[in-house]
mmCIF file of C-alpha atoms in Angstrom:
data_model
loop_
_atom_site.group_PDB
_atom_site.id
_atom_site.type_symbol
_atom_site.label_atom_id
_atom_site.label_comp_id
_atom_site.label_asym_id
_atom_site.label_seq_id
_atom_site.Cartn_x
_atom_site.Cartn_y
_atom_site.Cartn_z
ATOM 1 C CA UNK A 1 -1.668 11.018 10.201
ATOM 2 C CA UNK A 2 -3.340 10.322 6.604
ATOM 3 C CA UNK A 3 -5.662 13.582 6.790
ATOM 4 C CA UNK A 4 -2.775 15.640 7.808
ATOM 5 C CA UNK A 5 -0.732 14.590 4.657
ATOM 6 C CA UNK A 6 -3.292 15.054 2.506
ATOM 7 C CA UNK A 7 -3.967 18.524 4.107
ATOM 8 C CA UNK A 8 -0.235 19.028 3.884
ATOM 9 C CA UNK A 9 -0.238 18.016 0.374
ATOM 10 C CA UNK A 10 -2.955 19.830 -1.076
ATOM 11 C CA UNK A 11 -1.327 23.284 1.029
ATOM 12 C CA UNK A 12 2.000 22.661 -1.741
ATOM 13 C CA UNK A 13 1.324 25.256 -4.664
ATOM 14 C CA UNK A 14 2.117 22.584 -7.208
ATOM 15 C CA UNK A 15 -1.816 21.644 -6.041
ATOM 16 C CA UNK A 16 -3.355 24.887 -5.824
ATOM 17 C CA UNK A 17 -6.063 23.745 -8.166
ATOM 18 C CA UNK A 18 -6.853 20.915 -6.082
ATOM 19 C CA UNK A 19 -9.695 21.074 -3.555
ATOM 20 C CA UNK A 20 -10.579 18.916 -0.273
ATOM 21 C CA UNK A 21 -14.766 19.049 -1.024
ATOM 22 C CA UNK A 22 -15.530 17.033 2.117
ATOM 23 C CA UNK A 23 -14.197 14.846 5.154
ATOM 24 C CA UNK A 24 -15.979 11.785 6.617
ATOM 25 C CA UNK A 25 -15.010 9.160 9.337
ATOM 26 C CA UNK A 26 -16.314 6.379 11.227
ATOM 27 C CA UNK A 27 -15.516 3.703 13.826
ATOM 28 C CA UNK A 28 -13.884 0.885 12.330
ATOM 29 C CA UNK A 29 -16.995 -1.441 14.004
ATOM 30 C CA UNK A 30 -19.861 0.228 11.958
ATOM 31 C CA UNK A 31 -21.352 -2.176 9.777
ATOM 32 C CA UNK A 32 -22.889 0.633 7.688
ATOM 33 C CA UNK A 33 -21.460 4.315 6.597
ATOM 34 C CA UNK A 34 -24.256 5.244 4.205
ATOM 35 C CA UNK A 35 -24.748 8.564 5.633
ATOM 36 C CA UNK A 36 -20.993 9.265 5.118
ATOM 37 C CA UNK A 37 -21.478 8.517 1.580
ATOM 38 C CA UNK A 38 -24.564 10.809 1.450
ATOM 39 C CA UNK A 39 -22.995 13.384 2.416
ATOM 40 C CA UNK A 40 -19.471 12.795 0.597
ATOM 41 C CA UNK A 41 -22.011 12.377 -2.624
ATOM 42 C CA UNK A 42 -23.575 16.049 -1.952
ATOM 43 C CA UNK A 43 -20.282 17.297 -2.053
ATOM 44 C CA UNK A 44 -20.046 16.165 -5.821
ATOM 45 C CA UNK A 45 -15.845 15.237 -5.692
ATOM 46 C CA UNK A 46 -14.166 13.692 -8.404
ATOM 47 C CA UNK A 47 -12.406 11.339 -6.286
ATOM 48 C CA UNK A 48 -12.101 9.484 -3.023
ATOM 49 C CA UNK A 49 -9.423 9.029 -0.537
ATOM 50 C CA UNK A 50 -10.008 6.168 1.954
ATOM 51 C CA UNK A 51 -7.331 5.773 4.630
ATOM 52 C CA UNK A 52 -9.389 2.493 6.326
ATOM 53 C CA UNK A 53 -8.181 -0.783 6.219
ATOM 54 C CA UNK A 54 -9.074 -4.341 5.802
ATOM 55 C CA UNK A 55 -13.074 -4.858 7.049
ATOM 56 C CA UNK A 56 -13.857 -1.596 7.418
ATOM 57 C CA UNK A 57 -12.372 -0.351 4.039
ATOM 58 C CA UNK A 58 -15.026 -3.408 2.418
ATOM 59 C CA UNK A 59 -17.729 -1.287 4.417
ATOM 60 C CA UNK A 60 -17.093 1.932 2.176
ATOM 61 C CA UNK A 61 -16.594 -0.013 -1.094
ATOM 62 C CA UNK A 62 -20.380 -1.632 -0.493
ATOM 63 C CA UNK A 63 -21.346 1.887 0.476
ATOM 64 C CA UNK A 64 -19.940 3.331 -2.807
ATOM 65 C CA UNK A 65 -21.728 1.221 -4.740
ATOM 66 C CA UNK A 66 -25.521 1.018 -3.043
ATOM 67 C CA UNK A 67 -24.978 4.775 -3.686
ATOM 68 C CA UNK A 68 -24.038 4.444 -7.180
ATOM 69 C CA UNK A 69 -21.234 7.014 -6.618
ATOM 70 C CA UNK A 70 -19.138 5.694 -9.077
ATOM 71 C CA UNK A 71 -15.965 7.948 -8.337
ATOM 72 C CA UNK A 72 -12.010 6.844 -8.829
ATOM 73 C CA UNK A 73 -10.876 5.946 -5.293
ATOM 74 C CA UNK A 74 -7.081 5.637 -3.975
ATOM 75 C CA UNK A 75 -7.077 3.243 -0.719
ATOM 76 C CA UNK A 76 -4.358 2.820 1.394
ATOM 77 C CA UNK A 77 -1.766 0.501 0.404
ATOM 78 C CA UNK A 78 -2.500 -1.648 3.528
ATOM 79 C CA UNK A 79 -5.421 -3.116 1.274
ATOM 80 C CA UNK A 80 -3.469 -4.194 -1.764
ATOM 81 C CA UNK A 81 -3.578 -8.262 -0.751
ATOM 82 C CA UNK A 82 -4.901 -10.607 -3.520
ATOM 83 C CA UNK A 83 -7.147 -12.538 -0.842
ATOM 84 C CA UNK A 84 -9.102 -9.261 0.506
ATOM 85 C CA UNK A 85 -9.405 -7.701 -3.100
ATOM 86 C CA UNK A 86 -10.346 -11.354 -4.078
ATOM 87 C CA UNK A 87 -13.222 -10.820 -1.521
ATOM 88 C CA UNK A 88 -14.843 -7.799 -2.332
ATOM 89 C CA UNK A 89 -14.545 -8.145 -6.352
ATOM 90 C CA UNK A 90 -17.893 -7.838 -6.177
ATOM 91 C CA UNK A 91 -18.571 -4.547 -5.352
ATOM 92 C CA UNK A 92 -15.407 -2.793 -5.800
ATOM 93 C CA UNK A 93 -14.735 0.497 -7.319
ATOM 94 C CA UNK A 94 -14.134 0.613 -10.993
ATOM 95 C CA UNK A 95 -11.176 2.902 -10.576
ATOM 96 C CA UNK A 96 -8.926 1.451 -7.737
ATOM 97 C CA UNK A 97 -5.695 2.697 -6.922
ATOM 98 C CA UNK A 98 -2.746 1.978 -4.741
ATOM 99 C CA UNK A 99 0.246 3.718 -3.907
ATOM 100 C CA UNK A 100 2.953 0.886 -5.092
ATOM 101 C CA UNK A 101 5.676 -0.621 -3.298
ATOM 102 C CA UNK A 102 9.167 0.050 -4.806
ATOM 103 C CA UNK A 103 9.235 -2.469 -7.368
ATOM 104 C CA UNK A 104 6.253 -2.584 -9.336
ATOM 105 C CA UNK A 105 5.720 -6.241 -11.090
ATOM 106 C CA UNK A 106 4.618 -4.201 -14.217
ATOM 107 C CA UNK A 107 7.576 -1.646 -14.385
ATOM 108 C CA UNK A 108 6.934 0.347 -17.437
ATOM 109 C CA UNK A 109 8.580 3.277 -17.623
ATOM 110 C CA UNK A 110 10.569 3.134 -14.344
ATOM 111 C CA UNK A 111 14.633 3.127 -14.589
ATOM 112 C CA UNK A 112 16.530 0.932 -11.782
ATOM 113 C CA UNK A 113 20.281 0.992 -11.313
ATOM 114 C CA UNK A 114 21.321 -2.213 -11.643
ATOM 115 C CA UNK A 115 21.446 -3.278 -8.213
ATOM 116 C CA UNK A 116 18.266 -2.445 -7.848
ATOM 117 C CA UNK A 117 17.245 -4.337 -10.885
ATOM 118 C CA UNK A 118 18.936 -7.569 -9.626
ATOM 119 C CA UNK A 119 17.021 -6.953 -6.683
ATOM 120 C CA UNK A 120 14.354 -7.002 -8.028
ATOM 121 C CA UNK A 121 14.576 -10.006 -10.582
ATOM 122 C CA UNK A 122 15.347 -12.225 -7.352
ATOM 123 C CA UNK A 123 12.086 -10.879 -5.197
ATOM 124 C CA UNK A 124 9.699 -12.184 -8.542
ATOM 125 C CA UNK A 125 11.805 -15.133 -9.473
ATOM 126 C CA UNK A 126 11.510 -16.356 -5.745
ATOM 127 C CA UNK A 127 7.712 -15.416 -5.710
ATOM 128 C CA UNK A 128 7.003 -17.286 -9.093
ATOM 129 C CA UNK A 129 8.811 -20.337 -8.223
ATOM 130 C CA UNK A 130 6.629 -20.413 -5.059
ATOM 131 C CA UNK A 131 3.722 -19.708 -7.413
ATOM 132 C CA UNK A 132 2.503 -17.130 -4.908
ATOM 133 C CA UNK A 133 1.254 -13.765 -6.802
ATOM 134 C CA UNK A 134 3.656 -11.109 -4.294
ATOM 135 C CA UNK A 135 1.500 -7.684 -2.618
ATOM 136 C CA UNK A 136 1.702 -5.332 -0.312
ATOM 137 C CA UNK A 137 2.404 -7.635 2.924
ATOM 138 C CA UNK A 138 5.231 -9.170 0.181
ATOM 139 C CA UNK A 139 6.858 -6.434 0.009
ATOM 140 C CA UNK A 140 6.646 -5.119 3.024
ATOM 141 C CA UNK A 141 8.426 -8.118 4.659
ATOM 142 C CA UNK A 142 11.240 -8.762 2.010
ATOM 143 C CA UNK A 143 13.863 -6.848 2.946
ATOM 144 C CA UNK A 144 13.631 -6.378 6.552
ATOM 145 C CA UNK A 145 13.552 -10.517 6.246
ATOM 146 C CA UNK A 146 17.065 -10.344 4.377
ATOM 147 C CA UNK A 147 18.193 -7.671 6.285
ATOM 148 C CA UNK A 148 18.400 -9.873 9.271
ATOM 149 C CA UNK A 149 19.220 -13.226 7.605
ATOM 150 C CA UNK A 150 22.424 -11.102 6.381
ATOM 151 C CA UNK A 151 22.934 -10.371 9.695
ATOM 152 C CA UNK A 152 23.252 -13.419 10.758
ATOM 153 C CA UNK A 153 25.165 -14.839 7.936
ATOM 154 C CA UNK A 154 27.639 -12.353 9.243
ATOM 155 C CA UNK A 155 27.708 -12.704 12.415
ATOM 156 C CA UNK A 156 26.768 -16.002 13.145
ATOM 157 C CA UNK A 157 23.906 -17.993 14.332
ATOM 158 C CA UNK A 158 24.937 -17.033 17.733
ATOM 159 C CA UNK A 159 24.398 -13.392 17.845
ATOM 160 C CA UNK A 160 22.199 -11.946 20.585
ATOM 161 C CA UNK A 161 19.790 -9.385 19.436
ATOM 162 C CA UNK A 162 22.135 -6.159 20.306
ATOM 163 C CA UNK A 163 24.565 -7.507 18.099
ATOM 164 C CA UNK A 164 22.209 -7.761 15.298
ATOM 165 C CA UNK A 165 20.690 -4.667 16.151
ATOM 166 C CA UNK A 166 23.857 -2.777 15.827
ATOM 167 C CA UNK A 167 24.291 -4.367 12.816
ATOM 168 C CA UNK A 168 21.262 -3.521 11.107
ATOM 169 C CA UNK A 169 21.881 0.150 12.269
ATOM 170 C CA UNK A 170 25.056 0.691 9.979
ATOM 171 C CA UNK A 171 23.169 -0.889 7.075
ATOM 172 C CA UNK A 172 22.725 1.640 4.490
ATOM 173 C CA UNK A 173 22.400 1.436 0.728
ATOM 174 C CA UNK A 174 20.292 -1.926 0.962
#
């Protein structure tokens, strides 16, 4: 599904000027890609798009740098935890990037509505008083979390799951 967005994407016209040099893949069990990288390398991009996750995204970060192809990578946003990061700070990319979650901690430049602002303030507030530093599996889990805890506030601790189902279907504006 990744490749065909970014083959999607790059068929827009707003990115006519942007070109897909090379493809590479391997099994998620390979404990080396280094003739991936070779060959990504003789391609000469300017960037890298790595759709792996977890252990076998670690494998193309060592890769990248026992090639010394020192090239801005975006990974998917499945990686953005503090404890895998934490892990391979040794051999990460200089240039890491991560499509963000909806609410950025550093929001520069970004206008919420209030609502969403609120929102927002109480997701960091309840993440700081925990002293936990929020990421991607944060996020991920917050609202679905208080989507059914609202639920049930609603319609009781009794409710059998097609009631809350039903509820969660006419949710909208969350």
């Amino acid at each position: 599904d990744g490749e065909k967005g970014i083959v999607a994407a790059l068929a827009r016209p707003e990115n006519h000027d942007v070109t897909l040099v090379a493809q590479a893949r391997f099994n998620p069990t390979d404990v080396s890609v280094a003739a991936q990288i070779s060959s990504i390398a003789a391609a000469k991009p300017d960037a890298l798009i790595l759709l792996a996750s977890g252990t076998p995204a670690g494998t193309v970060f060592k890769a990248l740098i026992q090639a010394g192809l020192n090239l801005p990578v975006g990974s998917a946003t499945s990686n953005a935890t503090h404890p895998q990061m934490a892990g391979y700070k040794d051999f990460l990319p200089k240039e890491l990037y991560f499509p963000t979650g909806q609410w950025p901690r550093i929001a520069n430049g970004f206008d919420f509505s209030p609502k969403v602002a609120a929102a927002r303030n109480v997701f960091y507030k309840a993440f700081d008083e925990a002293n936990i530093k929020p990421d991607t599996g944060s996020q991920l889990a917050w609202d679905p979390a208080w989507i059914v805890i609202d639920a049930l506030k609603a319609l009781g601790l009794g409710a059998n799951a097609g009631q809350i189902r039903d509820y969660i279907q006419h949710v909208s504006d969350y």
